[in-house]
XYZ file of N, CA, C and O in Angstrom:
268
model
N 96.504 104.474 79.657
C 97.867 104.376 80.146
C 97.828 103.984 81.612
O 97.112 104.585 82.412
N 98.569 102.939 81.954
C 98.704 102.526 83.343
C 100.178 102.586 83.737
O 101.049 102.294 82.923
N 100.393 102.935 85.000
C 101.748 103.018 85.514
C 101.811 102.229 86.814
O 100.953 102.372 87.679
N 102.833 101.390 86.939
C 103.089 100.659 88.181
C 104.408 101.153 88.750
O 105.398 101.236 88.034
N 104.399 101.477 90.013
C 105.607 101.912 90.696
C 105.974 100.880 91.746
O 105.115 100.412 92.487
N 107.219 100.534 91.793
C 107.689 99.580 92.791
C 108.524 100.322 93.822
O 109.382 101.122 93.469
N 108.238 100.059 95.075
C 109.009 100.646 96.168
C 109.804 99.532 96.849
O 109.368 98.383 96.846
N 110.943 99.857 97.426
C 111.761 98.820 98.054
C 111.127 98.216 99.314
O 111.493 97.141 99.740
N 110.171 98.924 99.902
C 109.470 98.403 101.081
C 107.987 98.737 100.957
O 107.600 99.672 100.248
N 107.166 97.989 101.664
C 105.734 98.281 101.659
C 105.434 99.592 102.360
O 104.520 100.310 101.973
N 106.193 99.913 103.386
C 105.988 101.182 104.095
C 106.217 102.352 103.139
O 105.427 103.299 103.100
N 107.272 102.293 102.359
C 107.550 103.359 101.396
C 106.471 103.403 100.314
O 106.054 104.482 99.895
N 105.989 102.247 99.886
C 104.899 102.214 98.900
C 103.672 102.934 99.456
O 103.035 103.722 98.757
N 103.345 102.681 100.718
C 102.207 103.353 101.348
C 102.432 104.861 101.435
O 101.513 105.650 101.194
N 103.646 105.261 101.808
C 103.941 106.694 101.915
C 103.817 107.382 100.561
O 103.247 108.479 100.472
N 104.349 106.760 99.520
C 104.219 107.331 98.173
C 102.752 107.431 97.779
O 102.309 108.437 97.233
N 102.011 106.365 98.042
C 100.583 106.334 97.712
C 99.833 107.476 98.387
O 99.069 108.202 97.744
N 100.054 107.651 99.671
C 99.349 108.694 100.419
C 99.701 110.083 99.877
O 98.817 110.900 99.601
N 100.988 110.344 99.721
C 101.434 111.664 99.278
C 100.946 111.986 97.864
O 100.384 113.055 97.624
N 101.159 111.068 96.938
C 100.788 111.352 95.549
C 99.287 111.277 95.310
O 98.768 111.935 94.411
N 98.567 110.501 96.129
C 97.105 110.471 96.017
C 96.522 111.855 96.262
O 95.576 112.274 95.591
N 97.075 112.548 97.247
C 96.594 113.897 97.552
C 96.728 114.827 96.352
O 95.919 115.730 96.166
N 97.736 114.612 95.545
C 97.963 115.459 94.369
C 97.206 114.977 93.138
O 96.711 115.784 92.355
N 97.121 113.663 92.956
C 96.607 113.124 91.700
C 95.103 112.856 91.671
O 94.477 112.999 90.630
N 94.534 112.459 92.795
C 93.096 112.164 92.817
C 92.265 113.381 92.402
O 91.333 113.247 91.604
N 92.582 114.594 92.884
C 91.811 115.758 92.434
C 91.904 116.011 90.918
O 91.051 116.675 90.341
N 92.932 115.447 90.285
C 93.099 115.598 88.839
C 92.410 114.476 88.057
O 92.521 114.408 86.842
N 91.740 113.585 88.783
C 91.012 112.506 88.125
C 91.825 111.252 87.872
O 91.406 110.386 87.107
N 92.981 111.134 88.513
C 93.812 109.945 88.352
C 93.390 108.932 89.415
O 93.343 109.243 90.603
N 93.048 107.719 88.982
C 92.660 106.654 89.906
C 93.916 105.929 90.363
O 94.685 105.429 89.545
N 94.118 105.864 91.677
C 95.342 105.285 92.226
C 95.008 104.179 93.215
O 93.922 104.137 93.786
N 95.979 103.283 93.423
C 95.823 102.196 94.389
C 97.187 101.782 94.890
O 98.203 102.045 94.254
N 97.191 101.116 96.024
C 98.416 100.516 96.547
C 98.116 99.042 96.785
O 97.055 98.685 97.288
N 99.028 98.190 96.375
C 98.846 96.744 96.487
C 99.987 96.184 97.335
O 101.124 96.094 96.875
N 99.665 95.886 98.590
C 100.669 95.380 99.519
C 100.119 94.145 100.233
O 98.915 93.912 100.271
N 101.009 93.381 100.825
C 100.595 92.125 101.449
C 99.717 92.324 102.678
O 98.961 91.428 103.045
N 99.775 93.487 103.305
C 98.981 93.741 104.500
C 97.494 93.904 104.261
O 96.708 93.959 105.204
N 97.079 93.965 103.008
C 95.661 94.115 102.680
C 94.952 92.766 102.765
O 95.568 91.715 102.597
N 93.644 92.804 102.968
C 92.882 91.555 102.990
C 92.879 90.917 101.598
O 93.090 91.599 100.591
N 92.646 89.634 101.551
C 92.603 88.914 100.269
C 91.548 89.501 99.341
O 91.779 89.643 98.139
N 90.389 89.838 99.904
C 89.311 90.416 99.088
C 89.715 91.760 98.491
O 89.441 92.037 97.330
N 90.360 92.582 99.296
C 90.802 93.892 98.823
C 91.851 93.749 97.732
O 91.788 94.430 96.703
N 92.815 92.848 97.949
C 93.851 92.630 96.930
C 93.243 92.132 95.625
O 93.629 92.588 94.548
N 92.287 91.219 95.712
C 91.641 90.703 94.504
C 90.871 91.802 93.784
O 90.895 91.887 92.559
N 90.193 92.680 94.533
C 89.459 93.798 93.933
C 90.424 94.730 93.199
O 90.162 95.142 92.072
N 91.550 95.051 93.832
C 92.539 95.932 93.205
C 93.125 95.276 91.959
O 93.252 95.914 90.914
N 93.460 93.987 92.051
C 93.992 93.278 90.869
C 93.006 93.323 89.711
O 93.380 93.526 88.567
N 91.728 93.117 90.023
C 90.688 93.156 88.993
C 90.583 94.543 88.365
O 90.464 94.681 87.146
N 90.624 95.577 89.194
C 90.553 96.951 88.687
C 91.770 97.284 87.822
O 91.645 97.978 86.812
N 92.937 96.783 88.207
C 94.143 96.999 87.400
C 93.985 96.307 86.052
O 94.228 96.892 84.999
N 93.549 95.065 86.091
C 93.378 94.281 84.864
C 92.353 94.923 83.922
O 92.533 94.933 82.704
N 91.296 95.494 84.495
C 90.247 96.126 83.692
C 90.603 97.532 83.235
O 89.840 98.162 82.505
N 91.731 98.049 83.693
C 92.145 99.392 83.299
C 91.494 100.499 84.108
O 91.540 101.664 83.722
N 90.871 100.141 85.231
C 90.197 101.144 86.062
C 91.170 101.917 86.953
O 90.836 102.976 87.460
N 92.359 101.378 87.158
C 93.385 102.025 87.974
C 94.452 102.581 87.038
O 94.955 101.873 86.173
N 94.775 103.852 87.210
C 95.779 104.495 86.359
C 97.197 104.329 86.896
O 98.155 104.204 86.142
N 97.327 104.355 88.204
C 98.649 104.358 88.829
C 98.573 103.529 90.100
O 97.669 103.712 90.907
N 99.503 102.573 90.248
C 99.500 101.810 91.484
C 100.911 101.507 91.953
O 101.853 101.522 91.188
N 101.008 101.257 93.246
C 102.280 100.975 93.900
C 102.230 99.587 94.470
O 101.184 99.101 94.869
N 103.379 98.963 94.550
C 103.486 97.756 95.343
C 104.869 97.690 95.958
O 105.820 98.273 95.451
N 104.932 96.971 97.092
C 106.205 96.792 97.776
C 107.071 95.822 97.015
O 106.622 95.110 96.118
N 108.320 95.772 97.376
C 109.315 94.982 96.643
C 108.974 93.497 96.595
O 109.122 92.853 95.555
N 108.535 92.922 97.674
C 108.302 91.483 97.726
C 106.890 91.152 97.238
O 105.987 90.956 98.018
N 106.722 91.096 95.928
C 105.393 90.851 95.370
C 104.966 89.394 95.512
O 103.814 89.066 95.296
N 105.862 88.510 95.933
C 105.463 87.113 96.176
C 104.439 87.012 97.279
O 103.629 86.102 97.309
N 104.461 87.936 98.217
C 103.498 87.926 99.315
C 102.142 88.458 98.872
O 101.158 88.278 99.561
N 102.103 89.141 97.756
C 100.868 89.746 97.260
C 100.114 88.714 96.497
O 99.013 88.471 96.513
């Protein structure tokens, strides 16, 4: 099961990621945030992990065209 959460801004996506990571990572949930501020290599790695099912829960900001 994978879940994608969309936030209206990248800042809010980061805040959600930080807060919920603290709760979910200890439970074994793999999480990521995908925003335009990340390097191209990092974004590609996260996309690959999402595609392979390695990420359980991820966030992205509203404007995914920049991603």
